[in-house]
Short mmCIF file of C-alpha atoms in Angstrom, two decimals:
data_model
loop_
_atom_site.label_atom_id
_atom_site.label_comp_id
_atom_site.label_asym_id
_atom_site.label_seq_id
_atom_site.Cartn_x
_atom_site.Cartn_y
_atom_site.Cartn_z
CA UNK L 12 -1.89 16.46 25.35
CA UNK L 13 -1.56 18.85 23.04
CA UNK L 14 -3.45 19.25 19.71
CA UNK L 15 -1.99 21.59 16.58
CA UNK L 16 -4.18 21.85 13.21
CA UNK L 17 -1.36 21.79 10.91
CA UNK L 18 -0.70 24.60 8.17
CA UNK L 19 -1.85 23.32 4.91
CA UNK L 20 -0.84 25.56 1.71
CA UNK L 21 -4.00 26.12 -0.41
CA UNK L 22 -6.12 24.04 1.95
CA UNK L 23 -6.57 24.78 5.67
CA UNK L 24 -7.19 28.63 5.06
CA UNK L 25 -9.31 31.04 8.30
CA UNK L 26 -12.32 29.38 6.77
CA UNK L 27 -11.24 25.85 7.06
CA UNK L 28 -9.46 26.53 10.66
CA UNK L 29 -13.04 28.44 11.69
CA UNK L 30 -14.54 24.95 10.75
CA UNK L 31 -12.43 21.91 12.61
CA UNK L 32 -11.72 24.56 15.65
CA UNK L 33 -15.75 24.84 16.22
CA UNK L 34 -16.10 21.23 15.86
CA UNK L 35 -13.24 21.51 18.55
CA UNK L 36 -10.90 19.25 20.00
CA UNK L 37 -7.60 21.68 18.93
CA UNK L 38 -5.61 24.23 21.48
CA UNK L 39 -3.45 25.82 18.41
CA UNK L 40 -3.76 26.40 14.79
CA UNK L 41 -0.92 27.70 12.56
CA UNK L 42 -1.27 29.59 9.54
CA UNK L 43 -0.69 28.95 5.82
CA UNK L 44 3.30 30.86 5.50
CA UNK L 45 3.90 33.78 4.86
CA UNK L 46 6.98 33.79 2.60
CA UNK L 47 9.43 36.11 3.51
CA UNK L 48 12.25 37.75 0.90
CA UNK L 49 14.32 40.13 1.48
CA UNK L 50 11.82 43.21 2.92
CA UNK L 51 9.51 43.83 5.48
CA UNK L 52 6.19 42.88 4.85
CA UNK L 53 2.95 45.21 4.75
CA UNK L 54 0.27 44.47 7.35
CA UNK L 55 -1.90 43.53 4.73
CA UNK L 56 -0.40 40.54 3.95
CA UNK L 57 -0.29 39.20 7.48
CA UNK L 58 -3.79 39.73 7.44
CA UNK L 59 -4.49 38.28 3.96
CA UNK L 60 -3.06 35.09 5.17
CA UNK L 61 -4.24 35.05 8.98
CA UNK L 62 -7.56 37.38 8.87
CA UNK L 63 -7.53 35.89 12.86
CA UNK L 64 -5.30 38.80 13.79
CA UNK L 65 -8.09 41.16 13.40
CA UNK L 66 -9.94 39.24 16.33
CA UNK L 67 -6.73 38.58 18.72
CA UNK L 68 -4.99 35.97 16.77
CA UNK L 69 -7.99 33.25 17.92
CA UNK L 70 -10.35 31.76 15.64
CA UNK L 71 -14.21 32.36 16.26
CA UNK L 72 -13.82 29.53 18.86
CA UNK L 73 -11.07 31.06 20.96
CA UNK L 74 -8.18 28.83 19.20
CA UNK L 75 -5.28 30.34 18.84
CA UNK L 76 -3.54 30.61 15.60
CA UNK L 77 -0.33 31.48 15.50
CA UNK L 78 2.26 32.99 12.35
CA UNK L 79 4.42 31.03 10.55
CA UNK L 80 6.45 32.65 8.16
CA UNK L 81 9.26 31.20 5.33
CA UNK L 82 12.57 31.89 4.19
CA UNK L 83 16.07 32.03 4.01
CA UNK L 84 16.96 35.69 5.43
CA UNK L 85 17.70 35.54 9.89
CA UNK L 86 17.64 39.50 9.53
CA UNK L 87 13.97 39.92 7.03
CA UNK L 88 12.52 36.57 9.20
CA UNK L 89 13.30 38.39 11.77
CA UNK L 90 11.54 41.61 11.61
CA UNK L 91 8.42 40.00 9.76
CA UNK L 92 8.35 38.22 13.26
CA UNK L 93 8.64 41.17 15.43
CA UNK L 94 5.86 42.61 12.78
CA UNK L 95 3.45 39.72 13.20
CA UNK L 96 3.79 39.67 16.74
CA UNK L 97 3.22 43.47 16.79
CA UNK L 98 -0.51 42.69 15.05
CA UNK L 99 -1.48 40.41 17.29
CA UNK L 100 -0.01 36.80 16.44
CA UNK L 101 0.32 34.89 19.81
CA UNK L 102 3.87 33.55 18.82
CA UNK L 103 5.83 32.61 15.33
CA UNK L 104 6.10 29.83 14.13
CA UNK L 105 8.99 28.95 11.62
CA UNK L 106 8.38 26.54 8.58
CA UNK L 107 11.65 23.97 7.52
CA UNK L 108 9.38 21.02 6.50
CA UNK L 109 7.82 22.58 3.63
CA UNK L 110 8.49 19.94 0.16
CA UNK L 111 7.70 22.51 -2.42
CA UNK L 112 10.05 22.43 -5.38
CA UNK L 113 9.82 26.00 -6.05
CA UNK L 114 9.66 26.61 -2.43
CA UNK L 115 13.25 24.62 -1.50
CA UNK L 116 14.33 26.22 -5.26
CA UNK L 117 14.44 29.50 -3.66
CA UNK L 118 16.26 28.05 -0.97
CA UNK L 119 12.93 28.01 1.16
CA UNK L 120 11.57 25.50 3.74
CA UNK L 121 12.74 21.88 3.80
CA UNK L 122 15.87 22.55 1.87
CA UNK L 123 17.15 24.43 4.67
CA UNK L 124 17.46 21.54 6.52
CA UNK L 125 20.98 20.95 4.78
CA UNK L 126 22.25 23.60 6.62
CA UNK L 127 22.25 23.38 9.98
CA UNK L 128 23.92 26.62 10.92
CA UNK L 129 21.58 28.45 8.78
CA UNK L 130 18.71 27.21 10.41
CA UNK L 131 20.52 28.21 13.96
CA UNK L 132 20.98 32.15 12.78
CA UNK L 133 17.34 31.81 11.98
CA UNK L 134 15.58 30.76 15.07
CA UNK L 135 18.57 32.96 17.32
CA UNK L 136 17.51 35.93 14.93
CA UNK L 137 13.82 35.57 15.40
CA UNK L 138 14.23 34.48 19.19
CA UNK L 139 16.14 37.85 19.62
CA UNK L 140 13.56 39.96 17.33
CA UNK L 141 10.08 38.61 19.36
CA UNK L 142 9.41 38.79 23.26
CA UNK L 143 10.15 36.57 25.81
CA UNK L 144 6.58 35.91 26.70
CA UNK L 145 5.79 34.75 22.86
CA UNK L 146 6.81 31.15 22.22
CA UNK L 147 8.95 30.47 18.75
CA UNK L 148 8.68 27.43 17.35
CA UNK L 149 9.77 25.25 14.38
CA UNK L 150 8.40 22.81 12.19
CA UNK L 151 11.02 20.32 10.53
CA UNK L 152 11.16 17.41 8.51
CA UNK L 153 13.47 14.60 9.09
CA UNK L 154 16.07 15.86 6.74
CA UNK L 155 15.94 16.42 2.88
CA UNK L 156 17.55 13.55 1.44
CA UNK L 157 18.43 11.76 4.25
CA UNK L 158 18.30 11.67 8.26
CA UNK L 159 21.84 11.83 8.53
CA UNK L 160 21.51 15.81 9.93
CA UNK L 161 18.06 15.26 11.87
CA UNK L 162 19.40 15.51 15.64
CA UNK L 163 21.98 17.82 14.99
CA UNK L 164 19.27 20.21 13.13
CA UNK L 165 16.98 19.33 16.31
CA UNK L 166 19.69 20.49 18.88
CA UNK L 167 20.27 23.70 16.36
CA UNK L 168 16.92 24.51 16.77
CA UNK L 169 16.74 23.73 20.42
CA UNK L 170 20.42 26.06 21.34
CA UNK L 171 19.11 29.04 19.21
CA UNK L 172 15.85 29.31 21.83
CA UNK L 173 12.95 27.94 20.49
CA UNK L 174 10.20 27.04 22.73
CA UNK L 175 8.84 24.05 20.87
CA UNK L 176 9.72 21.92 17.72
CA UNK L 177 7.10 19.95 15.28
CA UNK L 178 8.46 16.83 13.58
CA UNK L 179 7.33 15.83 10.37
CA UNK L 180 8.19 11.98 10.66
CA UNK L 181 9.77 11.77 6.75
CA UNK L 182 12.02 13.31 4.56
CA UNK L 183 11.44 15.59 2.00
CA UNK L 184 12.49 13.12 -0.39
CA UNK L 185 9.76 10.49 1.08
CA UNK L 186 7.05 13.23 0.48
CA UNK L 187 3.79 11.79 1.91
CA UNK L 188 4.34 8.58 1.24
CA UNK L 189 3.82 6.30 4.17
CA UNK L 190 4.85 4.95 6.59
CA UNK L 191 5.79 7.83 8.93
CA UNK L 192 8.90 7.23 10.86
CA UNK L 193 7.66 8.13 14.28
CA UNK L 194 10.35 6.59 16.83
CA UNK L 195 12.92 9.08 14.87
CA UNK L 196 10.82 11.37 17.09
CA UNK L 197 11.34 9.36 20.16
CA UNK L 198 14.98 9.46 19.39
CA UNK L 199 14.52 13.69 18.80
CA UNK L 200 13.12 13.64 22.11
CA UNK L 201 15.93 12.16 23.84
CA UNK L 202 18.45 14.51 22.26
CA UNK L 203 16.36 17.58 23.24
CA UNK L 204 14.61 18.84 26.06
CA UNK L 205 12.17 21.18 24.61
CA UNK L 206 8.59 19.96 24.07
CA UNK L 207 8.05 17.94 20.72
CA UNK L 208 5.35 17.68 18.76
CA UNK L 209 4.51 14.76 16.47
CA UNK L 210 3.23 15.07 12.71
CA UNK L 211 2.65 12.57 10.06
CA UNK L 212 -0.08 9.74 9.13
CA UNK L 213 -2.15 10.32 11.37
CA UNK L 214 -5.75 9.44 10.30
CA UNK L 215 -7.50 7.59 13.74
CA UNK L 216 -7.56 7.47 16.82
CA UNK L 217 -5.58 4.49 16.90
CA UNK L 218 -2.52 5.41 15.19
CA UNK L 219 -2.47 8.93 17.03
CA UNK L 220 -2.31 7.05 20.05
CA UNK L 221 0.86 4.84 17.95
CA UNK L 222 2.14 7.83 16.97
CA UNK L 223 2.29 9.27 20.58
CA UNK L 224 4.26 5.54 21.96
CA UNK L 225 6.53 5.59 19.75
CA UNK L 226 6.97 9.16 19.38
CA UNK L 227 7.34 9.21 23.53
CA UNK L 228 5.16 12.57 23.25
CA UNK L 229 2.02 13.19 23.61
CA UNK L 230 1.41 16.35 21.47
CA UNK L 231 0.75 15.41 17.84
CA UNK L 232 -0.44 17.88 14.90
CA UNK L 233 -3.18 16.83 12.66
CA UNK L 234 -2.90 17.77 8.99
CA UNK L 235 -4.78 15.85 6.13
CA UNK L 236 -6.05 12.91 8.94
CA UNK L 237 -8.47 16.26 10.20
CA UNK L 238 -9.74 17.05 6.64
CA UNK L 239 -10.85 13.27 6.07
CA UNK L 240 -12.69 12.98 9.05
CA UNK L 241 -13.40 16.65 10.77
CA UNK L 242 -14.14 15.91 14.19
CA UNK L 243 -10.45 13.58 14.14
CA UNK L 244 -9.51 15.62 16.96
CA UNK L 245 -12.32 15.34 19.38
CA UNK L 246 -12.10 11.60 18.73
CA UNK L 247 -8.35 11.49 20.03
CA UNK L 248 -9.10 13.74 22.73
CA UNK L 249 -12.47 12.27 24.09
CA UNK L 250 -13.20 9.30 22.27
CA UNK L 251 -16.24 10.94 20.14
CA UNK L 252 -17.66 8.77 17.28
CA UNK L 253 -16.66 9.62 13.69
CA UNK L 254 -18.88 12.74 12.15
CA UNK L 255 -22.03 11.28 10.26
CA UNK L 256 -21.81 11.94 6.84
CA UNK L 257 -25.14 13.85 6.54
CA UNK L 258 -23.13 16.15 9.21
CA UNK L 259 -20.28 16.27 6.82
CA UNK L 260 -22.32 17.12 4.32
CA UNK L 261 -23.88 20.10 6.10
CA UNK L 262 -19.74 21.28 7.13
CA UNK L 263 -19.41 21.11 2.75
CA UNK L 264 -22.17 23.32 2.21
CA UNK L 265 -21.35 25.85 5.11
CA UNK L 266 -17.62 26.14 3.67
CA UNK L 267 -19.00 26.90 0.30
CA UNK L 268 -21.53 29.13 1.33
CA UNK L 269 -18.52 31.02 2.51
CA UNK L 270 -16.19 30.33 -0.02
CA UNK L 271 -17.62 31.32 -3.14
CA UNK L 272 -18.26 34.40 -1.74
CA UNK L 273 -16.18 37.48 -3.18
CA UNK L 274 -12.97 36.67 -5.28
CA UNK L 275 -12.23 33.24 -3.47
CA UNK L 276 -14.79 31.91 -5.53
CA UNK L 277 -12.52 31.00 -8.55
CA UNK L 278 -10.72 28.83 -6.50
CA UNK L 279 -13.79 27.20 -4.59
CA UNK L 280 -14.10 24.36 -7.30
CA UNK L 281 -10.33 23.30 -7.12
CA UNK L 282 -10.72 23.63 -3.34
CA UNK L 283 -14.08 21.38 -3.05
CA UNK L 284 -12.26 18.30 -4.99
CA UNK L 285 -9.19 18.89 -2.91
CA UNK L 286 -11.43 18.32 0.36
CA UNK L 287 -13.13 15.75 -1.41
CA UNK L 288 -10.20 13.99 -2.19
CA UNK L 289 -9.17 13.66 1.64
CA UNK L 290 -13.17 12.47 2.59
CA UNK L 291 -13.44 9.69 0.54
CA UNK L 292 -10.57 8.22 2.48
CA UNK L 293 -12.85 7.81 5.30
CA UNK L 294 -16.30 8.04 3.75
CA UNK L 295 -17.54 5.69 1.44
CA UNK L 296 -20.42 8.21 0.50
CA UNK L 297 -17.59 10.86 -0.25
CA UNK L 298 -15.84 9.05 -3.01
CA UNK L 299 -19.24 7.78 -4.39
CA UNK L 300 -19.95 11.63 -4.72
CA UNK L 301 -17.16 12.55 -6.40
CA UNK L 302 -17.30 10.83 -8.85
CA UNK L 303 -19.86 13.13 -10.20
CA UNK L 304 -18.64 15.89 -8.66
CA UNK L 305 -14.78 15.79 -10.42
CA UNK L 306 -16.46 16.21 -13.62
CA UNK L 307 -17.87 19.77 -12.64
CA UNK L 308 -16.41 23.08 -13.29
CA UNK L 309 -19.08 25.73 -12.45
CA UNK L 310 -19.26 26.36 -8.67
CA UNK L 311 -23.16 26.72 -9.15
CA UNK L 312 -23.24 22.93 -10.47
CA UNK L 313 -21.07 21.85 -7.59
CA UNK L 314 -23.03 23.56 -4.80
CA UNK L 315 -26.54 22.22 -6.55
CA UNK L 316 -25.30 19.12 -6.38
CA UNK L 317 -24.32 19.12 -2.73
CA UNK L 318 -27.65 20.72 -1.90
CA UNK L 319 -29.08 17.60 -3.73
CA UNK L 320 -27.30 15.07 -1.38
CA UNK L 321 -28.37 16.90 1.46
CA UNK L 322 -31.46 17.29 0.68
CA UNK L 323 -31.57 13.18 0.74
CA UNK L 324 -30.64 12.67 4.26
CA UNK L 325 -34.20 15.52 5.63
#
């Protein structure tokens, strides 16, 4: 069994992945994109997004975390690949699953999954641009609209070399809206032989182990079932009890410690109530908590306040 922290735009940043990889339970993390045009990015900007490269493309814990880049472009996809490869990323990963209506606008992640040959001259372009010894891999969704593409797009993917493919079980259409669809996975898996790995509602133990029957794989990704309840992972993997909230509440004031630190601060507060908004699903102390905290705007009110709680539980 395999275990991938999903990439979560504006969410799951180095700080976050530090976090749920040193609670542990993952083997692979992948980056928030880097959106590609029609150049050849600076370093900087690899590193802006995946600061991991600096320390062999592993989180503090050893977890590797691996590139994913977005756009429309084979030839600029693939040469940002080659780049991030160059600085250390231990593989590429390629994002079609993305919803984003500026994103698809700019004919960018899941709206690509219309065009099935496109998406082959992508992954051939970036399989041809990286090693042999670095994996590629691809995250789709079931199709935009409608599954009516989603093997052909998963045999695409699989002829042009990549070395694994995530599923997303809904359209971009269906959003996040449950249910998932997993046993359109299981019927992925039968058209394909490359490893598949399963993604979508996913919040316990129980349903990963759903997800994985009638997925007929047993490598899942965990997206926003690891930010309501951060040691998800280690509960699918070894059967460990659900995080105690006074632990949760010392994870909160460790990532804001962090993250009002330099110019990520201005986005702490909007980050907090993001997290927050996950926790309560699980945590009946979380969504008693913010309620006070949704009303705040100054990060020194916010991390008083979660000093206060804390405080509570010694």
């Amino acid at each position: 069994m395999q275990i991938v922290l999903a990439p979560m735009e504006g969410v799951v940043d180095h700080l976050m992945r530090d976090m749920l990889t040193q609670i542990g339970g993952f083997d692979l993390c992948i980056n928030e994109f880097v959106r590609v045009v029609d150049q050849r990015l600076p370093a900087r900007v690899f590193h802006r997004l995946c600061p991991e490269l600096a320390q062999g493309g592993k989180t503090p814990a050893g977890v590797p975390v691996r590139v994913q880049l977005l756009g429309q472009e084979p030839h600029w996809l693939a040469e940002n690949a080659a780049r991030a490869v160059q600085l250390g990323s231990p593989g590429i990963d390629l994002n079609f699953g993305c919803p984003a209506k500026a994103v698809n606008k700019s004919r960018g992640g899941a709206v690509l999954l219309k065009e099935t040959e496109q998406l082959y001259q992508i992954v051939k372009a970036v399989r041809q641009a990286v090693p042999a010894e670095y994996p590629v891999s691809a995250k789709i969704r079931l199709g935009y609209d409608d599954t009516a593409l989603t093997l052909d797009n998963a045999s695409a993917i699989e002829a042009a070399g990549a070395s694994v493919l995530t599923v997303h079980a809904r359209t971009k259409s269906d959003g996040y809206k449950p249910p998932a669809y997993w046993p359109w996975i299981g019927r992925i898996r039968q058209r394909i032989a490359i490893p598949v790995i399963a993604n979508g509602e996913i919040w316990t133990p129980d349903q990963a182990r759903q997800c994985q029957q009638e997925a007929a794989t047993q490598d899942i990704m965990l997206g926003r079932g690891a930010l309501a309840l951060p040691n998800l992972a280690q509960c699918i993997r070894s059967g460990q009890a659900a995080m105690p909230w006074p632990e949760v509440l010392q994870l909160l004031m460790r990532y804001s410690e962090f993250e009002v630190i330099g110019d990520k601060g201005k986005y702490y507060s909007n980050r907090i109530k993001q997290w927050f908004s996950y926790l309560k699903l699980q945590y009946p102390e979380a969504a008693e908590l913010f309620s006070q905290l949704r009303l705040l705007k100054r990060n020194e009110e916010i991390l008083r306040l979660l000093q206060h709680q804390l405080s509570l539980y010694r």
